[in-house]
Amino acid sequence: MLKAALRGGAPVLLWRAALVATLLCGVGLLPWLSRTDPALTVLRARSAERTATPEVLDAIRAQLGLDAGPARLLGDWLGGLLHGDAGRSWISGAEVTPSVLQALGVSLLLMGGALIVAAVTAAGVCARTLRLGAGRRLDERRSAGTGSAFLATLPDFLTASVLASVVGVQLGWLPALGWYGSRWMVLPALSLGLPAGALLGRMLDDLLPGAFAEPWALAAAARGARGRTVARQALRRCVPGLLPNVGLFVVGLTGGAVAVEQIFDIPGLGRLSLQAAVAQDLPVLQAGTLALVMLAAAVGGLARLTARLLIGPALRDDALPSLHRPTPSRPTTPPLLYGGLLLAVIALGLARDPLDLDTTARLQPPSWTHPFGTDALGRDVLARVGHGALDTLALATAVSAVALLLGLLLGLLPRFSGPLADTVNAVPPVLAALLVTAVAGSGPTTPALAVTAVAWAPLATHTSALLRQERATTHLAATRGLGATPLQLLRHDLLPAVLPPVLRHALLRLPGVALSLAALGFLGLGAQPPSPEWGLLLSENQPYAERAPWASLAPAAALALLGAVAVTAGGGVRWPKALRVRRRHA
């Protein structure tokens, strides 16, 4: 047992430690990698009015020890960390550990509320499939997921802005600013939990038909078992395949809720990391990153352990049934309907000028002249949505394809990709973009590289989770016993089981990739004004969400239509027919 643990666990621990060390070194070298003067950045963060004379900058370098070089600074910080001292903030001079722990506690509390909202949302998404499966009426399930696709594509900052302005300010039902008690947690938890729950619910709904079609479920139904009992066991059968992705969501919600924390004025870890990254406050940024990495390792290990406990000894004994989804019917009407509507909007927008300014028609509501209204500069919103579609869709599709390929390839190597995915997911999006920019430089490909660097992680985690279960199936053990080679097993058994659900997962994330690409415009890395890119339209019009909601709702609706097209078209994704026939006769 000890030898097996050393062989299996020690390399993974060493690999995880190497990744954490590399990440912390990258954060510590961030100012020098980005070729900026950390003394000047710190001075601007401390006092923007003070003149940056050579004497003032030299005094800051001497105070912070910048003259010793980045290696010495990183070594001193690590040395203090061994004694429980994470250093002092370069900006405020306060101890780093208390502020990071306080921000982490706030983010964890917000994450807990968001997870409750996500669980309720996911239950609502897959409730119909559970009810039909319990009644053995899954043949009535044609294609679901349109409503959840719209919900999953809602940008969290747009949802937060609408909830804060409408529910918090206009109606006054709940507080919209600050962090003083449980009532202040409701609106931000809804902003984060609704899209996450819709995405997780769709992934669970995608696996449930396969569980209801397994022999144990058919035998239980034939013996007169209650439908609720079968549905409960089917749910338990599918949850282990999603738990690793739930772990990614936990860490992502903890450190990546920057926009929501900014809008609701929440002193969380995401907001603290953003402020530290912009000000290049390295001690705070390093401590916050280390806290997220440790959280990612703990949550990832707990998720994998829980999955093993839920599956039981069948995973160890190669006694699992294959969680194959029954061959779905190819949806035709919904994707054609949503796709035609999206193309019509784009075509109408392309016939208009997206840069035509009319300051006398600022923030005009929808009319015959301007069907989607106008923005703060009097530009036609329909024109900007139409002209921004080509760049948005082309780049998002390319990044999603690369992320899918990386996710599948790395997911086949779980010992290598598991720690890597946990570490990558723990990096706040702002920091990930800054690190990519520091290495690759600013340019038209920088946003794509930054998003691709993190977009593969949930797909690789999903692949590994499904692969782990498929490798423990009885039919695979029998095929292996008949002399099948690893390549034959991969081609005829593993890929047919894993590729379709992961591809549907990637399609569901396509609108989110488009939004992530645009969000980098805040850092000067993505699309810049006057570009009509959809995410930039959301960012530009978000301050006017209360006065002119149509300016933000138009690009949000376009993203939602894109999500609806991707989900409904992906509902019929299946393994090619020729390969299915060969697999059946193998």
Coordinates of C-alpha atoms in Angstrom, one line a residue:
M1 CA 0.0 0.0 0.0
L2 CA 2.8 2.4 0.9
K3 CA 4.7 1.7 -2.3
A4 CA 1.5 2.2 -4.3
A5 CA 0.9 5.5 -2.5
L6 CA 4.5 6.6 -3.2
R7 CA 4.3 5.6 -6.9
G8 CA 0.8 7.2 -7.4
G9 CA 0.7 10.2 -5.0
A10 CA 4.2 11.5 -4.7
P11 CA 4.7 12.5 -8.4
V12 CA 1.3 14.3 -8.3
L13 CA 2.3 16.2 -5.2
L14 CA 5.6 17.1 -6.6
W15 CA 4.0 18.2 -9.9
R16 CA 1.5 20.3 -7.9
A17 CA 4.2 21.9 -5.8
A18 CA 6.2 22.7 -9.0
L19 CA 3.1 24.4 -10.5
V20 CA 2.5 26.5 -7.4
A21 CA 6.1 27.5 -7.2
T22 CA 6.1 28.5 -10.9
L23 CA 2.9 30.5 -10.5
L24 CA 4.2 32.4 -7.4
C25 CA 7.5 33.1 -9.2
G26 CA 5.5 34.4 -12.2
V27 CA 3.5 36.7 -9.9
G28 CA 6.7 37.9 -8.2
L29 CA 8.3 38.7 -11.5
L30 CA 5.1 40.4 -12.9
P31 CA 6.4 44.0 -12.9
W32 CA 9.7 43.0 -14.5
L33 CA 8.1 40.7 -17.0
S34 CA 5.8 43.4 -18.1
R35 CA 8.7 45.8 -18.4
T36 CA 7.2 48.4 -16.0
D37 CA 8.8 50.3 -13.1
P38 CA 7.3 48.9 -9.9
A39 CA 8.4 52.0 -8.0
L40 CA 6.4 54.3 -10.4
T41 CA 3.3 52.0 -10.2
V42 CA 3.4 52.0 -6.4
L43 CA 3.8 55.8 -6.3
R44 CA 0.8 56.3 -8.6
A45 CA -1.2 53.9 -6.4
R46 CA -0.2 55.7 -3.2
S47 CA -0.6 59.3 -4.5
A48 CA -1.5 60.1 -8.1
E49 CA -0.8 63.8 -7.6
R50 CA 2.7 63.4 -6.4
T51 CA 5.4 64.1 -9.0
A52 CA 7.5 61.1 -10.0
T53 CA 11.0 62.7 -9.5
P54 CA 14.1 60.5 -9.5
E55 CA 14.6 61.2 -5.8
V56 CA 11.0 60.0 -4.9
L57 CA 11.4 56.9 -7.0
D58 CA 14.7 56.1 -5.4
A59 CA 13.2 56.5 -2.0
I60 CA 10.5 54.0 -2.8
R61 CA 12.9 51.5 -4.2
A62 CA 15.0 51.7 -1.1
Q63 CA 12.0 51.4 1.2
L64 CA 10.7 48.3 -0.7
G65 CA 14.1 46.7 -1.4
L66 CA 13.5 46.8 -5.1
D67 CA 17.2 47.5 -5.8
A68 CA 18.0 43.9 -4.6
G69 CA 16.1 42.5 -7.6
P70 CA 13.0 40.3 -8.0
A71 CA 14.8 37.0 -6.9
R72 CA 15.8 38.5 -3.5
L73 CA 12.3 39.9 -3.0
L74 CA 10.7 36.6 -3.8
G75 CA 13.1 34.7 -1.5
D76 CA 12.5 37.1 1.4
W77 CA 8.8 36.7 0.9
L78 CA 9.0 32.9 0.9
G79 CA 11.2 33.0 3.9
G80 CA 8.8 35.1 5.9
L81 CA 5.9 32.8 4.7
L82 CA 7.5 29.8 6.4
H83 CA 7.1 31.7 9.7
G84 CA 3.5 32.8 9.0
D85 CA 4.4 36.3 7.8
A86 CA 3.2 37.2 4.3
G87 CA 4.8 40.6 4.4
R88 CA 3.3 44.1 4.3
S89 CA 1.4 45.8 1.6
W90 CA 3.5 48.0 -0.6
I91 CA 0.6 50.5 -0.8
S92 CA -0.9 50.8 2.7
G93 CA 2.0 49.3 4.7
A94 CA -0.5 47.1 6.6
E95 CA 0.1 43.4 7.3
V96 CA -1.0 41.3 4.4
T97 CA -2.2 38.1 6.2
P98 CA -5.2 39.7 8.1
S99 CA -6.5 41.5 5.0
V100 CA -6.2 38.5 2.7
L101 CA -7.9 36.2 5.3
Q102 CA -10.7 38.7 5.8
A103 CA -11.2 39.0 2.1
L104 CA -11.1 35.3 1.7
G105 CA -13.8 34.9 4.4
V106 CA -16.0 37.3 2.6
S107 CA -15.6 35.6 -0.7
L108 CA -16.2 32.1 0.8
L109 CA -19.4 33.4 2.4
L110 CA -20.5 34.9 -1.0
M111 CA -19.5 31.7 -2.7
G112 CA -21.7 29.6 -0.3
G113 CA -24.7 31.8 -1.1
A114 CA -24.0 31.5 -4.8
L115 CA -23.7 27.7 -4.5
I116 CA -27.1 27.5 -2.9
V117 CA -28.6 29.6 -5.7
A118 CA -26.8 27.4 -8.2
A119 CA -28.0 24.2 -6.7
V120 CA -31.7 25.4 -6.8
T121 CA -31.2 26.6 -10.4
A122 CA -29.6 23.3 -11.5
A123 CA -32.5 21.4 -9.8
G124 CA -35.0 23.4 -11.8
V125 CA -33.1 22.8 -15.1
C126 CA -33.0 19.0 -14.8
A127 CA -36.4 18.6 -12.9
R128 CA -38.3 17.7 -16.1
T129 CA -35.8 15.0 -17.1
L130 CA -36.0 13.5 -13.6
R131 CA -39.8 13.5 -13.7
L132 CA -39.9 11.9 -17.2
G133 CA -37.2 9.4 -16.3
A134 CA -39.0 8.4 -13.0
G135 CA -42.2 7.9 -15.1
R136 CA -40.3 5.9 -17.8
R137 CA -41.4 8.5 -20.4
L138 CA -38.0 9.8 -21.6
D139 CA -39.1 9.3 -25.2
E140 CA -41.2 12.5 -24.7
R141 CA -38.0 14.4 -24.0
R142 CA -37.2 16.1 -27.3
S143 CA -34.7 18.9 -26.7
A144 CA -34.4 20.9 -23.5
G145 CA -32.0 23.5 -22.4
T146 CA -33.2 26.7 -24.3
G147 CA -34.2 28.5 -21.2
S148 CA -31.1 27.4 -19.3
A149 CA -28.9 28.4 -22.3
F150 CA -30.3 31.9 -22.0
L151 CA -29.7 31.9 -18.3
A152 CA -26.2 30.5 -18.6
T153 CA -25.1 33.2 -21.0
L154 CA -26.2 36.1 -18.8
P155 CA -23.0 38.1 -18.0
D156 CA -22.7 38.3 -14.2
F157 CA -21.9 42.0 -14.2
L158 CA -25.0 42.8 -16.3
T159 CA -27.2 40.7 -14.0
A160 CA -25.6 42.4 -11.0
S161 CA -26.2 45.9 -12.5
V162 CA -29.9 45.1 -13.3
L163 CA -30.5 43.6 -9.9
A164 CA -28.7 46.4 -8.1
S165 CA -30.5 49.2 -10.0
V166 CA -34.0 47.6 -10.2
V167 CA -34.4 45.5 -7.0
G168 CA -32.0 47.4 -4.8
V169 CA -32.5 51.1 -5.9
Q170 CA -35.9 51.4 -7.6
L171 CA -37.9 48.9 -5.7
G172 CA -35.8 49.1 -2.5
W173 CA -36.5 45.4 -1.6
L174 CA -32.9 44.5 -0.8
P175 CA -29.7 46.5 -0.1
A176 CA -27.5 47.0 -3.2
L177 CA -24.2 48.3 -1.7
G178 CA -22.0 47.1 1.1
W179 CA -21.5 44.0 3.1
Y180 CA -23.1 44.2 6.5
G181 CA -25.2 41.1 6.9
S182 CA -27.2 38.3 5.2
R183 CA -29.5 40.6 3.4
W184 CA -26.6 42.2 1.5
M185 CA -25.6 38.8 0.2
V186 CA -28.8 38.0 -1.7
L187 CA -28.4 40.0 -4.9
P188 CA -24.7 39.2 -5.5
A189 CA -25.4 35.5 -4.8
L190 CA -28.2 35.6 -7.4
S191 CA -25.9 37.3 -9.9
L192 CA -23.2 34.6 -9.5
G193 CA -25.4 31.6 -8.9
L194 CA -27.9 31.8 -11.7
P195 CA -25.5 31.4 -14.6
A196 CA -23.4 28.8 -12.8
G197 CA -26.5 26.8 -11.8
A198 CA -27.8 26.9 -15.4
L199 CA -24.5 25.6 -16.7
L200 CA -24.2 22.8 -14.1
G201 CA -27.9 21.9 -14.6
R202 CA -27.4 21.5 -18.3
M203 CA -24.4 19.3 -17.8
L204 CA -26.3 17.1 -15.3
D205 CA -29.4 17.0 -17.6
D206 CA -27.1 15.8 -20.4
L207 CA -26.0 12.7 -18.3
L208 CA -29.3 11.7 -16.8
P209 CA -30.8 9.9 -19.9
G210 CA -27.8 7.6 -19.9
A211 CA -28.3 6.7 -16.2
F212 CA -32.0 6.0 -16.7
A213 CA -31.1 3.7 -19.6
E214 CA -28.6 1.6 -17.6
P215 CA -29.6 -2.1 -16.8
W216 CA -30.0 -1.5 -13.1
A217 CA -32.6 1.3 -13.8
L218 CA -34.5 -0.9 -16.2
A219 CA -34.4 -3.8 -13.8
A220 CA -35.6 -1.7 -10.9
A221 CA -38.5 -0.3 -13.0
A222 CA -39.4 -3.9 -14.1
R223 CA -39.6 -5.0 -10.5
G224 CA -42.0 -2.1 -9.6
A225 CA -39.5 0.2 -7.8
R226 CA -40.9 3.6 -7.1
G227 CA -40.0 6.2 -9.7
R228 CA -38.6 8.5 -7.1
T229 CA -36.2 5.9 -5.9
V230 CA -35.0 5.3 -9.5
A231 CA -34.6 9.0 -10.1
R232 CA -32.7 9.5 -6.9
Q233 CA -30.3 6.7 -7.7
A234 CA -29.9 8.0 -11.3
L235 CA -29.0 11.4 -9.8
R236 CA -26.4 9.8 -7.6
R237 CA -25.0 7.9 -10.6
C238 CA -24.5 11.2 -12.6
V239 CA -23.3 13.5 -9.8
P240 CA -19.7 12.0 -9.5
G241 CA -19.0 13.0 -13.1
L242 CA -19.8 16.6 -12.3
L243 CA -18.2 17.0 -8.9
P244 CA -14.7 18.0 -10.3
N245 CA -16.4 20.8 -12.3
V246 CA -18.3 21.8 -9.2
G247 CA -14.9 22.2 -7.5
L248 CA -13.7 24.4 -10.3
F249 CA -16.9 26.5 -9.9
V250 CA -16.2 26.9 -6.2
V251 CA -12.7 28.3 -6.7
G252 CA -13.8 30.4 -9.7
L253 CA -16.6 32.0 -7.8
T254 CA -14.3 32.7 -4.8
G255 CA -11.5 34.5 -6.7
G256 CA -13.2 35.4 -10.0
A257 CA -16.2 37.4 -8.9
V258 CA -14.4 40.7 -9.5
A259 CA -17.2 42.5 -11.4
V260 CA -19.9 41.5 -9.0
E261 CA -17.8 42.5 -6.0
Q262 CA -17.0 45.9 -7.7
I263 CA -20.7 46.6 -8.4
F264 CA -22.0 45.7 -5.0
D265 CA -18.9 47.1 -3.2
I266 CA -18.0 43.8 -1.5
P267 CA -14.6 43.6 0.1
G268 CA -13.8 40.1 -1.3
L269 CA -10.7 38.4 -2.6
G270 CA -11.5 39.0 -6.3
R271 CA -11.7 42.7 -5.8
L272 CA -8.6 42.7 -3.6
S273 CA -6.7 40.8 -6.2
L274 CA -7.8 43.2 -8.9
Q275 CA -6.6 46.2 -6.9
A276 CA -3.3 44.5 -6.1
A277 CA -2.7 43.5 -9.7
V278 CA -3.4 47.0 -11.0
A279 CA -1.2 48.6 -8.3
Q280 CA 1.4 45.8 -8.6
D281 CA 1.2 45.3 -4.8
L282 CA 3.1 42.0 -5.0
P283 CA 2.9 40.9 -1.3
V284 CA -0.9 41.1 -1.4
L285 CA -1.2 39.6 -4.9
Q286 CA 1.1 36.7 -4.0
A287 CA -0.7 35.9 -0.7
G288 CA -4.1 36.1 -2.4
T289 CA -2.9 33.8 -5.2
L290 CA -1.5 31.3 -2.7
A291 CA -4.7 31.3 -0.8
L292 CA -6.7 30.5 -4.0
V293 CA -4.2 27.8 -5.0
M294 CA -4.5 26.1 -1.6
L295 CA -8.3 26.3 -1.8
A296 CA -8.2 24.8 -5.3
A297 CA -6.1 21.9 -4.1
A298 CA -8.4 21.3 -1.1
V299 CA -11.6 21.6 -3.0
G300 CA -10.3 19.4 -5.9
G301 CA -9.2 16.7 -3.6
L302 CA -12.5 16.8 -1.7
A303 CA -14.5 16.6 -4.9
R304 CA -12.5 13.6 -6.2
L305 CA -12.9 11.8 -2.8
T306 CA -16.6 12.5 -2.7
A307 CA -17.0 11.1 -6.2
R308 CA -15.2 7.9 -5.2
L309 CA -17.4 7.5 -2.2
L310 CA -20.6 8.1 -4.2
I311 CA -19.6 5.5 -6.8
G312 CA -18.4 3.0 -4.2
P313 CA -16.3 -0.1 -4.8
A314 CA -17.6 -0.5 -8.4
L315 CA -15.0 2.1 -9.5
R316 CA -12.2 0.0 -8.0
D317 CA -13.6 -3.4 -9.2
D318 CA -14.3 -2.3 -12.8
A319 CA -17.9 -3.1 -12.3
L320 CA -19.6 0.1 -13.5
P321 CA -22.2 0.1 -16.3
S322 CA -21.4 2.4 -19.2
L323 CA -23.0 5.8 -18.8
H324 CA -23.8 6.1 -22.5
R325 CA -26.5 8.6 -23.5
P326 CA -29.2 7.0 -25.6
T327 CA -29.0 8.1 -29.2
P328 CA -30.7 11.5 -29.3
S329 CA -32.9 12.8 -31.9
R330 CA -31.3 15.5 -34.0
P331 CA -33.1 18.8 -33.2
T332 CA -34.0 20.7 -36.3
T333 CA -36.5 23.5 -35.6
P334 CA -35.0 25.2 -32.5
P335 CA -31.5 25.7 -33.8
L336 CA -32.8 26.8 -37.2
L337 CA -35.2 29.2 -35.5
Y338 CA -32.6 30.7 -33.2
G339 CA -29.9 30.7 -35.8
G340 CA -32.2 32.4 -38.4
L341 CA -33.2 35.0 -35.9
L342 CA -29.5 35.7 -35.0
L343 CA -28.5 35.9 -38.7
A344 CA -31.4 38.3 -39.4
V345 CA -30.3 40.6 -36.6
I346 CA -26.7 40.6 -37.9
A347 CA -27.9 41.2 -41.5
L348 CA -30.0 44.2 -40.5
G349 CA -27.2 45.6 -38.5
L350 CA -24.6 45.2 -41.3
A351 CA -26.8 47.5 -43.5
R352 CA -26.3 50.4 -41.0
D353 CA -23.3 52.5 -40.0
P354 CA -22.0 51.5 -36.5
L355 CA -19.8 54.7 -36.1
D356 CA -22.4 57.3 -37.1
L357 CA -22.6 59.8 -34.2
D358 CA -25.8 61.7 -33.4
T359 CA -25.4 63.6 -30.1
T360 CA -29.0 64.8 -30.4
A361 CA -30.3 61.2 -30.2
R362 CA -28.4 60.0 -27.2
L363 CA -29.9 57.0 -25.3
Q364 CA -33.1 57.0 -27.4
P365 CA -35.5 54.0 -26.8
P366 CA -36.2 51.5 -29.6
S367 CA -38.1 53.0 -32.5
W368 CA -38.7 52.3 -36.2
T369 CA -35.6 54.5 -37.0
H370 CA -33.5 52.7 -34.4
P371 CA -35.0 49.3 -33.6
F372 CA -32.6 48.6 -30.8
G373 CA -32.3 52.2 -29.6
T374 CA -29.1 54.3 -29.4
D375 CA -26.2 54.4 -27.0
A376 CA -24.7 57.2 -25.0
L377 CA -23.1 58.7 -28.1
G378 CA -26.2 58.4 -30.2
R379 CA -24.9 55.5 -32.3
D380 CA -27.4 52.9 -33.6
V381 CA -27.2 49.8 -31.3
L382 CA -28.5 47.5 -34.0
A383 CA -25.7 48.5 -36.3
R384 CA -23.1 48.0 -33.6
V385 CA -24.5 44.5 -32.7
G386 CA -24.5 43.5 -36.4
H387 CA -21.0 44.7 -37.2
G388 CA -19.5 43.3 -34.0
A389 CA -20.9 39.8 -34.7
L390 CA -18.2 38.7 -37.2
D391 CA -15.2 39.3 -34.9
T392 CA -17.0 38.1 -31.8
L393 CA -18.2 34.9 -33.3
A394 CA -15.1 34.0 -35.3
L395 CA -12.6 34.5 -32.4
A396 CA -14.9 32.9 -29.9
T397 CA -15.4 29.8 -32.1
A398 CA -11.6 29.5 -32.7
V399 CA -10.8 29.8 -29.0
S400 CA -13.5 27.3 -28.1
A401 CA -12.2 24.8 -30.7
V402 CA -8.6 25.1 -29.4
A403 CA -9.8 24.8 -25.8
L404 CA -11.8 21.7 -26.6
L405 CA -8.9 20.1 -28.3
L406 CA -6.6 20.9 -25.4
G407 CA -9.2 19.8 -22.9
L408 CA -9.6 16.4 -24.6
L409 CA -5.9 15.8 -24.9
L410 CA -5.0 16.8 -21.4
G411 CA -8.1 15.1 -20.0
L412 CA -6.6 11.8 -21.2
L413 CA -3.7 12.4 -18.8
P414 CA -5.5 13.0 -15.5
R415 CA -2.4 12.8 -13.3
F416 CA -0.8 15.5 -15.3
S417 CA -3.8 17.7 -16.1
G418 CA -5.6 17.5 -12.7
P419 CA -3.1 19.6 -10.7
L420 CA -2.6 21.8 -13.7
A421 CA -6.3 22.5 -14.1
D422 CA -6.7 23.2 -10.4
T423 CA -3.8 25.7 -10.5
V424 CA -4.9 27.4 -13.6
N425 CA -8.5 27.7 -12.3
A426 CA -7.2 29.3 -9.1
V427 CA -5.7 32.2 -11.0
P428 CA -8.0 35.2 -11.1
P429 CA -8.9 36.2 -14.6
V430 CA -7.3 39.6 -14.2
L431 CA -4.0 38.1 -13.1
A432 CA -4.1 35.5 -15.9
A433 CA -4.5 38.2 -18.5
L434 CA -1.6 40.2 -17.0
L435 CA 0.7 37.2 -17.0
V436 CA -0.1 36.3 -20.6
T437 CA 0.5 39.9 -21.6
A438 CA 3.8 40.0 -19.8
V439 CA 5.0 36.9 -21.6
A440 CA 3.4 37.3 -25.0
G441 CA 3.1 41.1 -25.1
S442 CA 0.1 43.2 -26.2
G443 CA -1.4 42.5 -29.6
P444 CA -4.4 41.2 -31.4
T445 CA -3.7 37.6 -30.3
T446 CA -3.2 38.4 -26.6
P447 CA -6.9 38.1 -25.7
A448 CA -7.2 34.8 -27.4
L449 CA -4.1 33.4 -25.7
A450 CA -5.3 34.7 -22.3
V451 CA -8.7 33.1 -22.6
T452 CA -7.4 29.8 -24.1
A453 CA -5.0 29.5 -21.3
V454 CA -7.9 29.0 -18.8
A455 CA -10.8 27.9 -21.0
W456 CA -9.5 24.3 -21.4
A457 CA -9.5 23.5 -17.6
P458 CA -13.2 22.7 -17.1
L459 CA -13.3 20.6 -20.4
A460 CA -10.2 18.7 -19.3
T461 CA -11.7 18.1 -15.8
H462 CA -15.0 16.9 -17.4
T463 CA -13.1 14.6 -19.7
S464 CA -11.0 13.1 -16.9
A465 CA -14.1 12.5 -14.7
L466 CA -16.0 10.7 -17.5
L467 CA -12.9 8.8 -18.6
R468 CA -12.3 7.6 -15.0
Q469 CA -15.8 6.1 -14.9
E470 CA -15.7 4.7 -18.4
R471 CA -12.5 2.8 -17.7
A472 CA -14.1 1.1 -14.8
T473 CA -17.0 -0.3 -16.8
T474 CA -17.6 -4.0 -17.2
H475 CA -17.7 -4.0 -21.0
L476 CA -14.3 -2.3 -21.2
A477 CA -12.8 -4.9 -18.8
A478 CA -14.3 -7.7 -21.1
T479 CA -13.0 -6.0 -24.2
R480 CA -9.5 -5.7 -22.6
G481 CA -9.6 -9.3 -21.7
L482 CA -10.3 -10.3 -25.3
G483 CA -7.0 -8.7 -26.3
A484 CA -8.0 -5.2 -27.4
T485 CA -5.0 -2.8 -27.6
P486 CA -5.1 0.5 -25.8
L487 CA -5.5 2.3 -29.1
Q488 CA -8.5 0.2 -30.0
L489 CA -10.0 0.8 -26.6
L490 CA -9.5 4.5 -27.0
R491 CA -11.0 4.7 -30.5
H492 CA -13.9 2.3 -30.2
D493 CA -14.9 2.5 -26.5
L494 CA -13.5 5.5 -24.6
L495 CA -13.9 8.3 -27.2
P496 CA -17.5 7.4 -28.2
A497 CA -18.4 7.7 -24.5
V498 CA -16.5 10.8 -23.6
L499 CA -16.4 13.0 -26.7
P500 CA -20.1 13.8 -27.3
P501 CA -20.8 15.1 -23.7
V502 CA -17.6 17.1 -23.6
L503 CA -18.4 18.6 -27.0
R504 CA -21.9 19.6 -25.8
H505 CA -20.2 21.1 -22.7
A506 CA -17.9 23.1 -25.0
L507 CA -20.8 24.4 -27.0
L508 CA -22.6 25.5 -23.9
R509 CA -19.5 27.6 -22.9
L510 CA -19.2 29.3 -26.3
P511 CA -21.0 32.5 -25.4
G512 CA -19.0 32.7 -22.1
V513 CA -15.8 32.5 -24.1
A514 CA -17.0 35.4 -26.3
L515 CA -17.8 37.4 -23.2
S516 CA -14.4 36.6 -21.6
L517 CA -12.6 37.8 -24.7
A518 CA -14.4 41.1 -24.6
A519 CA -13.9 41.5 -20.8
L520 CA -10.1 41.9 -21.4
G521 CA -10.9 45.3 -23.0
F522 CA -10.9 46.6 -19.4
L523 CA -7.2 45.8 -19.2
G524 CA -6.3 47.3 -22.6
L525 CA -5.8 43.9 -24.0
G526 CA -9.0 43.2 -25.9
A527 CA -11.2 45.2 -28.2
Q528 CA -11.0 48.9 -27.7
P529 CA -13.5 51.7 -28.6
P530 CA -14.9 52.4 -31.1
S531 CA -15.0 48.6 -31.9
P532 CA -18.5 47.2 -31.8
E533 CA -17.5 43.9 -30.3
W534 CA -20.3 42.5 -28.2
G535 CA -18.6 42.3 -24.9
L536 CA -17.3 45.8 -25.2
L537 CA -20.9 47.0 -26.0
L538 CA -21.9 45.4 -22.7
S539 CA -19.1 47.2 -20.8
E540 CA -19.7 50.6 -22.5
N541 CA -23.5 50.5 -21.8
Q542 CA -23.4 49.0 -18.4
P543 CA -23.3 52.4 -16.6
Y544 CA -26.6 53.3 -18.3
A545 CA -28.4 50.1 -17.5
E546 CA -30.9 51.9 -15.4
R547 CA -31.6 54.8 -17.8
A548 CA -31.3 52.9 -21.1
P549 CA -31.5 49.2 -20.5
W550 CA -31.9 48.4 -24.2
A551 CA -28.3 49.4 -24.9
S552 CA -27.1 46.6 -22.7
L553 CA -29.9 44.1 -23.3
A554 CA -29.3 44.1 -27.1
P555 CA -25.8 42.6 -27.0
A556 CA -26.8 40.4 -24.1
A557 CA -29.7 39.0 -26.1
A558 CA -27.4 38.4 -29.0
L559 CA -25.1 36.4 -26.7
A560 CA -28.1 34.5 -25.4
L561 CA -29.2 33.7 -28.9
L562 CA -25.7 32.4 -29.6
G563 CA -26.0 30.2 -26.5
A564 CA -29.4 28.9 -27.6
V565 CA -28.1 28.0 -31.0
A566 CA -25.1 26.2 -29.5
V567 CA -27.1 24.3 -26.9
T568 CA -30.0 23.2 -29.2
A569 CA -27.7 22.2 -32.0
G570 CA -25.4 20.4 -29.6
G571 CA -28.3 18.4 -28.2
G572 CA -28.0 16.1 -31.2
V573 CA -24.2 15.6 -31.1
R574 CA -23.4 11.9 -31.2
W575 CA -20.6 9.6 -32.3
P576 CA -20.5 9.2 -36.1
K577 CA -22.8 6.4 -37.3
A578 CA -20.1 4.4 -39.1
L579 CA -18.0 4.3 -36.0
R580 CA -21.0 3.3 -33.8
V581 CA -21.8 0.4 -36.2
R582 CA -18.1 -0.8 -36.1
R583 CA -18.1 -0.5 -32.3
R584 CA -21.3 -2.5 -32.0
H585 CA -19.9 -5.3 -34.2
A586 CA -16.4 -5.2 -32.6

